Tab-separated table of C-alpha atoms in Angstrom:
chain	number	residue	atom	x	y	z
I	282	UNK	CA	-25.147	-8.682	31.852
I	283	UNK	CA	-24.910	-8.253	28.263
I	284	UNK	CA	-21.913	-6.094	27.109
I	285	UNK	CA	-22.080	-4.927	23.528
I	286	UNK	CA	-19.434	-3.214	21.757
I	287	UNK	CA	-19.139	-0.984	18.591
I	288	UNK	CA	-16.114	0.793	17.603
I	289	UNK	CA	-17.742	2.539	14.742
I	290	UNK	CA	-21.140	4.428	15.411
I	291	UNK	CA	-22.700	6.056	13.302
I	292	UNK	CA	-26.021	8.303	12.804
I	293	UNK	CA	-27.623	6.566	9.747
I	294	UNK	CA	-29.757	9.348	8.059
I	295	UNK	CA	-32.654	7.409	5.547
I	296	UNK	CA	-34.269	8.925	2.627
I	297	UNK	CA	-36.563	7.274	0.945
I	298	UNK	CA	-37.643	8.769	-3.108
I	299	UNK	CA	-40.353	8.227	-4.969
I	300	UNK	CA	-38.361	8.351	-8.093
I	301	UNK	CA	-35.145	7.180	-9.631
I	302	UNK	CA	-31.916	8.656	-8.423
I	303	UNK	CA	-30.560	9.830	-11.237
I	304	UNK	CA	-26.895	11.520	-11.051
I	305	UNK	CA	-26.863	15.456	-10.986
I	306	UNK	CA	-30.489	16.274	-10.515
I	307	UNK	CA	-31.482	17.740	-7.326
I	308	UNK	CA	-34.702	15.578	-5.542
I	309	UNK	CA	-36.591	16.713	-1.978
I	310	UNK	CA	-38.485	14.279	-0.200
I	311	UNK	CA	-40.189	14.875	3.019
I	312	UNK	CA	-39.923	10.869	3.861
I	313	UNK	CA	-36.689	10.816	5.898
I	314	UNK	CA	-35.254	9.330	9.282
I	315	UNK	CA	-32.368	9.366	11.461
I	316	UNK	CA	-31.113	6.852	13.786
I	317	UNK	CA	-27.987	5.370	16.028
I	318	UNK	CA	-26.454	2.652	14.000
I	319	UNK	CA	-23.752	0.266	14.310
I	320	UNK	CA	-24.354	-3.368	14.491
I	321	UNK	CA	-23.265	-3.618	18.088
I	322	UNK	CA	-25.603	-0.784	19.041
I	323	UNK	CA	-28.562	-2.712	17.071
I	324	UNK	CA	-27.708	-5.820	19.149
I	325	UNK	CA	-28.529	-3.032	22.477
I	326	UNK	CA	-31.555	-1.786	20.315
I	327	UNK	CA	-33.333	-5.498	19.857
I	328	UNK	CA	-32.319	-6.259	23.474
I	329	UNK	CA	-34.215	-3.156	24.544
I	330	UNK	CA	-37.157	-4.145	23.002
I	331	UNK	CA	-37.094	-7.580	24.687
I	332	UNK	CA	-36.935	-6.227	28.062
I	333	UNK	CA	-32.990	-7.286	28.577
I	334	UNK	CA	-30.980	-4.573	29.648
I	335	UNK	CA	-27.094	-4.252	28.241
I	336	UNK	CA	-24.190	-2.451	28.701
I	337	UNK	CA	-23.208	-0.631	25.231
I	338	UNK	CA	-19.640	0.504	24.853
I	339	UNK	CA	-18.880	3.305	22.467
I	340	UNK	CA	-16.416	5.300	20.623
I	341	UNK	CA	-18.169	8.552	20.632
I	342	UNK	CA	-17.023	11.796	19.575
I	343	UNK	CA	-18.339	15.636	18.650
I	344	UNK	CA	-21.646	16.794	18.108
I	345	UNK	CA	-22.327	13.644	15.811
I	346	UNK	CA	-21.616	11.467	18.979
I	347	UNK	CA	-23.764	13.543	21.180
I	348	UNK	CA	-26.576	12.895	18.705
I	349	UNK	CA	-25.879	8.716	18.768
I	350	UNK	CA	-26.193	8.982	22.557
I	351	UNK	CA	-29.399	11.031	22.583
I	352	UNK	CA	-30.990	8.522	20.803
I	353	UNK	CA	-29.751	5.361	23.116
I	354	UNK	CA	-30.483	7.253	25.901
I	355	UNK	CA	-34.478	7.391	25.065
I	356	UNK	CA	-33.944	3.799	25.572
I	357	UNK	CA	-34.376	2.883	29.419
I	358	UNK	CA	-32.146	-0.238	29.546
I	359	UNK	CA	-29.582	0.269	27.570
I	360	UNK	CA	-26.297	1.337	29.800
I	361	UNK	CA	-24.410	3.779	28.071
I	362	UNK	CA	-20.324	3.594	28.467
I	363	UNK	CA	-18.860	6.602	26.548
I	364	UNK	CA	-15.346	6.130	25.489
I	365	UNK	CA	-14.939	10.480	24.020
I	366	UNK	CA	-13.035	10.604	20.939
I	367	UNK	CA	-11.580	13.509	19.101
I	368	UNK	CA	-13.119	13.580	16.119
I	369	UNK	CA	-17.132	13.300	15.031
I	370	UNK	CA	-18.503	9.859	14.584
I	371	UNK	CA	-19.531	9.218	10.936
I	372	UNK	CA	-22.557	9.946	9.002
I	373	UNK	CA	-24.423	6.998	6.456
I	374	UNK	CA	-26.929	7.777	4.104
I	375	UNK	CA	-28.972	5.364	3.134
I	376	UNK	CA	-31.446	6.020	0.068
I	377	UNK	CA	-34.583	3.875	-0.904
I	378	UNK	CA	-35.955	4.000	-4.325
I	379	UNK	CA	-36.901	0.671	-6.180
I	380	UNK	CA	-33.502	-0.368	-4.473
I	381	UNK	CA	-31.771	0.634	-1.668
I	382	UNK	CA	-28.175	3.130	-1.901
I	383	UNK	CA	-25.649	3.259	0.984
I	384	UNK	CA	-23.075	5.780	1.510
I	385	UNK	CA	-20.702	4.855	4.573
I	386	UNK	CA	-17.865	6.942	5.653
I	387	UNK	CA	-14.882	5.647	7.475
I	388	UNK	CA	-15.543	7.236	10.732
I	389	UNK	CA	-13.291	8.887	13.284
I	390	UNK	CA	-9.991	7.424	14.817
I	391	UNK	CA	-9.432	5.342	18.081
I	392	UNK	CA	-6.263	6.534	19.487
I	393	UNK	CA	-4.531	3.856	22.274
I	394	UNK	CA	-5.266	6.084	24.515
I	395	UNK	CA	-9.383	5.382	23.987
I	396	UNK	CA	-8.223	1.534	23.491
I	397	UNK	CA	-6.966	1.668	26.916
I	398	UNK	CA	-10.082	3.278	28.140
I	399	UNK	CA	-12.667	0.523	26.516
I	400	UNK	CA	-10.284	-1.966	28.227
I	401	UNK	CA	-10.867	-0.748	31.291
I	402	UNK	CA	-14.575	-0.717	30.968
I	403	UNK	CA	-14.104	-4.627	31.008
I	404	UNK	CA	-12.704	-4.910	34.645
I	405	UNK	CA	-15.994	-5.001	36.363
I	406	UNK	CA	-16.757	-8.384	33.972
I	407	UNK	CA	-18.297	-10.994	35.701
I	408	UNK	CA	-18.184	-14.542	34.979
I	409	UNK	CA	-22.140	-14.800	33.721
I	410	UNK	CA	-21.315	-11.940	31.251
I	411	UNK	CA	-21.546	-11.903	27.727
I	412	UNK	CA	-19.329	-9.309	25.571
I	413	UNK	CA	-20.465	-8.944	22.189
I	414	UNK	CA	-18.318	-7.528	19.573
I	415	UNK	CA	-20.416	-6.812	16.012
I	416	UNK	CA	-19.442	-4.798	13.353
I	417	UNK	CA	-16.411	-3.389	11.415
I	418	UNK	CA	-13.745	-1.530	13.114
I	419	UNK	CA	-12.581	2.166	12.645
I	420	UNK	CA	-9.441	3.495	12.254
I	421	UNK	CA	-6.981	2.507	14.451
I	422	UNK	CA	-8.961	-0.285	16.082
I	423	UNK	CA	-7.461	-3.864	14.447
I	424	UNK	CA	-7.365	-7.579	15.254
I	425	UNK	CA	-4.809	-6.955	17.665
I	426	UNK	CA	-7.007	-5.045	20.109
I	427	UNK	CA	-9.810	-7.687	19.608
I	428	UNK	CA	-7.547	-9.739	21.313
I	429	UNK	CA	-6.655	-7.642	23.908
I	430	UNK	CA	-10.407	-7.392	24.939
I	431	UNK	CA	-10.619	-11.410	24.439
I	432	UNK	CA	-7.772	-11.433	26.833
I	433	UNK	CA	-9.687	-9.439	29.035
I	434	UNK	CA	-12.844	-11.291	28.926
I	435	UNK	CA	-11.510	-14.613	29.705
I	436	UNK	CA	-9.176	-13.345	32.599
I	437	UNK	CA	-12.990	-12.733	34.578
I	438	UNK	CA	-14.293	-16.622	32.958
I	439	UNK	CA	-16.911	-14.725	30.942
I	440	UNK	CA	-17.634	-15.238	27.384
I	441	UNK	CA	-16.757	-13.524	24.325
I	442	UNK	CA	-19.317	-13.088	21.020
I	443	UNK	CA	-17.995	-11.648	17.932
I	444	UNK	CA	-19.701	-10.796	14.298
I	445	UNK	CA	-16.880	-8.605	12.655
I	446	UNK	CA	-15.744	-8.887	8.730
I	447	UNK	CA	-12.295	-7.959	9.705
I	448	UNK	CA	-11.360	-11.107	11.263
I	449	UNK	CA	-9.519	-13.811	9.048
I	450	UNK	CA	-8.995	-17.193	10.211
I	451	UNK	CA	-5.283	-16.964	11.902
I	452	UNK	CA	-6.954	-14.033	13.973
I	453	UNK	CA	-9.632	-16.285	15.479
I	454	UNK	CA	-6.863	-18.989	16.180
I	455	UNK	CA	-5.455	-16.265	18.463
I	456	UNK	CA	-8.337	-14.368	19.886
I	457	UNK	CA	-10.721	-17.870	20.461
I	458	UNK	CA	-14.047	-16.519	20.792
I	459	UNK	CA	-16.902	-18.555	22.235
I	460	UNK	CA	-19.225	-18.003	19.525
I	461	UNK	CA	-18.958	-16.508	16.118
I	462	UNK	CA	-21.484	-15.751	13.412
I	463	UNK	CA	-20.670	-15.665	9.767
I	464	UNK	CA	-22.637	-16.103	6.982
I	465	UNK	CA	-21.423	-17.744	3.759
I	466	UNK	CA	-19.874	-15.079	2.219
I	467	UNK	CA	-18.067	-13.878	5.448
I	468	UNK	CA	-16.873	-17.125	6.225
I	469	UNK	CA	-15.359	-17.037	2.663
I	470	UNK	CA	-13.593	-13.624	3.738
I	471	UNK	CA	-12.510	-15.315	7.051
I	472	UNK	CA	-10.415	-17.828	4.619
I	473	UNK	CA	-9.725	-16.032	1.206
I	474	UNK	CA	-11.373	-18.978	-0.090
I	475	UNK	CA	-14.775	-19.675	-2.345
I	476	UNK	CA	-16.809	-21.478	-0.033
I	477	UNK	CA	-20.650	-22.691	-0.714
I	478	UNK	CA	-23.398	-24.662	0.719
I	479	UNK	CA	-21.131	-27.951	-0.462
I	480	UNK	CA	-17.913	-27.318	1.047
I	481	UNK	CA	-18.678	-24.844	4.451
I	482	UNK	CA	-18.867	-27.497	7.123
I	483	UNK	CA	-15.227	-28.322	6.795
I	484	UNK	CA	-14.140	-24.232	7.377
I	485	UNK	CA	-16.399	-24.473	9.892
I	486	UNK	CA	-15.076	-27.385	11.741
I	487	UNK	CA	-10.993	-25.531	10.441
I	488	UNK	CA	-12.366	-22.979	12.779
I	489	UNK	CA	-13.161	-24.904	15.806
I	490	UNK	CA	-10.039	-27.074	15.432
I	491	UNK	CA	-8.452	-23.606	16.104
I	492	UNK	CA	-9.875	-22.019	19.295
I	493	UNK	CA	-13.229	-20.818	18.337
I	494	UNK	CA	-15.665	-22.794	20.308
I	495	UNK	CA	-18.696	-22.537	18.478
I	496	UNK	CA	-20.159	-21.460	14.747
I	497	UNK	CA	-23.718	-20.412	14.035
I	498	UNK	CA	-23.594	-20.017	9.948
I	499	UNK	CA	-26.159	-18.270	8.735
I	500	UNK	CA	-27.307	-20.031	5.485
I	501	UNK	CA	-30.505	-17.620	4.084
I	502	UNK	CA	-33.160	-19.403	2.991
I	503	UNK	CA	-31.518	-22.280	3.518
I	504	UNK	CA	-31.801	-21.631	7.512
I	505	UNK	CA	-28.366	-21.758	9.492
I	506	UNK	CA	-25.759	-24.441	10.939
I	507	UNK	CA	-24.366	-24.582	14.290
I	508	UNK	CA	-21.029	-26.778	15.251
I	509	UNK	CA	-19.318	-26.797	18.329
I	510	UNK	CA	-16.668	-30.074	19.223
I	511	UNK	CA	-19.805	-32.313	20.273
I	512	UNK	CA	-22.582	-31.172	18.022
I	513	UNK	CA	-23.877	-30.335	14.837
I	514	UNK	CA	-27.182	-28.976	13.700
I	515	UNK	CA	-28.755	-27.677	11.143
I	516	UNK	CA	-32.020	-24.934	11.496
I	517	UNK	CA	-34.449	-24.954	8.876
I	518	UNK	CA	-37.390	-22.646	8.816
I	519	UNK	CA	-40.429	-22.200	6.609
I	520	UNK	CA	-40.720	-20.730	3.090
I	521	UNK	CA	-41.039	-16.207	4.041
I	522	UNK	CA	-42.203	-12.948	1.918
I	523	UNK	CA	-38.947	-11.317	2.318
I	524	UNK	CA	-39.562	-8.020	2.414
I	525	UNK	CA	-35.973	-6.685	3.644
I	526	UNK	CA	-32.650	-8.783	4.629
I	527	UNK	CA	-30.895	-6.061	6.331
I	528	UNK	CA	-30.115	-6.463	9.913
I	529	UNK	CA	-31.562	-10.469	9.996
I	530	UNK	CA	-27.939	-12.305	11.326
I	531	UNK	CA	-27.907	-9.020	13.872
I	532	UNK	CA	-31.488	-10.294	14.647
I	533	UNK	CA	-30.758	-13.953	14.651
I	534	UNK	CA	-27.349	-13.348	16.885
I	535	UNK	CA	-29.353	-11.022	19.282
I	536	UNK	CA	-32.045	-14.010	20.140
I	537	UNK	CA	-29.146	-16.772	20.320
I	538	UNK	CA	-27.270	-14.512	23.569
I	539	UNK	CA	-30.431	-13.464	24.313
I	540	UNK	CA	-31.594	-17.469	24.966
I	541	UNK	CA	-28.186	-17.910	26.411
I	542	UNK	CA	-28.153	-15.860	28.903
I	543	UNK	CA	-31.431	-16.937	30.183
I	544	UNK	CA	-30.018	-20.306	30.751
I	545	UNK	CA	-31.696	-21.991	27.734
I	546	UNK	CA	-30.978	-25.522	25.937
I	547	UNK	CA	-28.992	-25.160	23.123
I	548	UNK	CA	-31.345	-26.711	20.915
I	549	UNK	CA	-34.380	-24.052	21.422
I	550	UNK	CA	-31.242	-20.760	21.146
I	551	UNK	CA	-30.739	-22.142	18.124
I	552	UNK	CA	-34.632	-22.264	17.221
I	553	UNK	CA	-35.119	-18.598	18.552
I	554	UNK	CA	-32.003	-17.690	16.623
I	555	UNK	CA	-33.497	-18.686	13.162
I	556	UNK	CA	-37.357	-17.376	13.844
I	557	UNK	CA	-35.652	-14.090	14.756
I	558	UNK	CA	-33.759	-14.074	11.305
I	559	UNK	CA	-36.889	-14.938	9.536
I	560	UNK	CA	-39.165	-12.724	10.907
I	561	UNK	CA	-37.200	-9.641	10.679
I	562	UNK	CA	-36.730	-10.778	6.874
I	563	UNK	CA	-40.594	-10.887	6.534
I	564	UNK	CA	-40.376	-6.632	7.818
I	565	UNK	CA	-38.352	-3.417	6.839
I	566	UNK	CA	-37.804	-2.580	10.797
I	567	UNK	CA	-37.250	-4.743	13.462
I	568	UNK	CA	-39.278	-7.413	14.208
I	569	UNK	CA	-41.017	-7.166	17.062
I	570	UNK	CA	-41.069	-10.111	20.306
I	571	UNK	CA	-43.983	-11.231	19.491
I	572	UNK	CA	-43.531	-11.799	15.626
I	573	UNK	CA	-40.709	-13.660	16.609
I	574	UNK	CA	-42.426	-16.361	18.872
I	575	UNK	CA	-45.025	-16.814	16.304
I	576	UNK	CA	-42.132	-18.082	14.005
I	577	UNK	CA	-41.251	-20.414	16.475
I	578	UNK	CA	-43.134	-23.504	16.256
I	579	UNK	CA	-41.999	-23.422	12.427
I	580	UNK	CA	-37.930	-23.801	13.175
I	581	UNK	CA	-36.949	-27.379	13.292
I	582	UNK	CA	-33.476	-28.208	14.681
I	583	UNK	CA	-31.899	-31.559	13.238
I	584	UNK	CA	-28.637	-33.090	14.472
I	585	UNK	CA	-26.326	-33.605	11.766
I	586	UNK	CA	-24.487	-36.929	12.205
């Protein structure tokens, strides 16, 4: 079983305008959307539309919360764990014009009272089982508790995922993930350091010398890296269209558990990874299964020596 975990839901309300947003005029539109968002509950989302079922751990709280899980629940595989907080979960509003606004709040607190709760959500882990951590944390959560739930998921042998831009690189030397999934710019936040396509493989390999066991880097265009301590590859795809970036490394690290869970060589999770990156890239929603193994044939994987 997949586990995925987001400590900061939110309902992300969309508005799209057919003219400039200009500061202190009023605008209506009619072209609007909500949905459950949270990188960890996208993870859940893409899994759904595969067929794979997960297990999707929340901080939810007040009528906000109630909203986030009426929307999971329309979706048949996703297990939802409810950890209630005390306050409403957070609202984003994202506006499209020519270019796209985002207004994020913070989002409600995690007492250690709902800490201890999550944690115990973990107990029925089983050593196949994947726990996937993605996306920023909200008040009161910190590294601290990451490692408590790393803790947790190696006590039961099973193996720990995270994509979070809290993390910096003493963190990871405590909490050891088995995979992590920066891209450039987060792996410059990791280390408080400018890093570039010239200089990233030797964070990367800082990293593993630590405790993390493996590093997918996602590189853009450019295609991705992946290092653990006996290989190295690089995952180049074809020239895209992009139409919209958001949401591509959730797409990319979605297909690499996805492929690992099933058992897969390393070599084609790696390949699904990147033609999952591209093809959402090439659309403004999700990209669907079958985009994806259309991109397929296109990803080469080369061992970097």
């Amino acid at each position: 079983m997949i586990y995925t975990i987001t400590f900061n839901p939110s309902l992300d309300y969309f508005v799209e305008l057919d003219s400039k947003l200009t500061e202190g005029l009023i605008f209506k539109t009619d072209k609007t959307a909500l949905r459950a968002g949270g990188k960890g509950i996208n993870i859940s989302i893409m899994l759904s539309m595969m067929g794979i079922p997960s297990k999707a751990l929340l901080f939810l709280g007040g009528a906000i919360g109630n909203v986030i899980e009426t929307e999971l629940s329309k979706l048949s595989v996703i297990e939802i764990h409810k950890i209630k907080l005390n306050e409403n979960n957070r609202i984003n509003v994202k506006i499209k014009t020519n270019q796209e606004t985002a207004i994020n709040a913070y989002g409600p607190i995690a007492e250690k009272e709902h800490q201890l709760l999550l944690l115990k959500e973990l107990e029925s882990l089983e050593e196949k089982d994947i726990v996937v951590i993605s996306g920023s944390f909200c008040r009161g959560i910190d590294s601290s508790f990451v490692e408590k739930i790393g803790v947790a998921v190696k006590s039961k042998k099973a193996k720990l995922v995270t994509d979070i831009p809290n993390l910096t690189a003493e963190d990871y030397s405590r909490i050891c993930p088995t995979l992590i999934k920066p891209n450039l710019e987060e792996l410059a936040s990791i280390f408080k350091k400018e890093i570039n396509l010239d200089n990233y493989r030797s964070y990367v390999k800082q990293l593993i010398d630590s405790g993390v066991e493996s590093v997918i880097v996602s590189l853009g265009k450019d295609g991705s890296y992946y290092a653990d301590k006996q290989n190295q590859y690089r995952v180049i795809g074809p020239e895209i269209q992009v139409v919209n970036t958001v949401g591509c490394g959730d797409s990319m690290l979605t297909y690499v558990i996805a492929s690992l869970m099933k058992g897969l060589p390393l070599k084609e999770c790696l390949k699904y990874g990147e033609a999952a990156g591209r093809a959402k890239a090439q659309h403004l929603e999700l990209a669907m299964k079958e985009t994806v193994e259309k991109m397929l044939d296109l990803i080469k994987v080369e061992k970097v020596i």
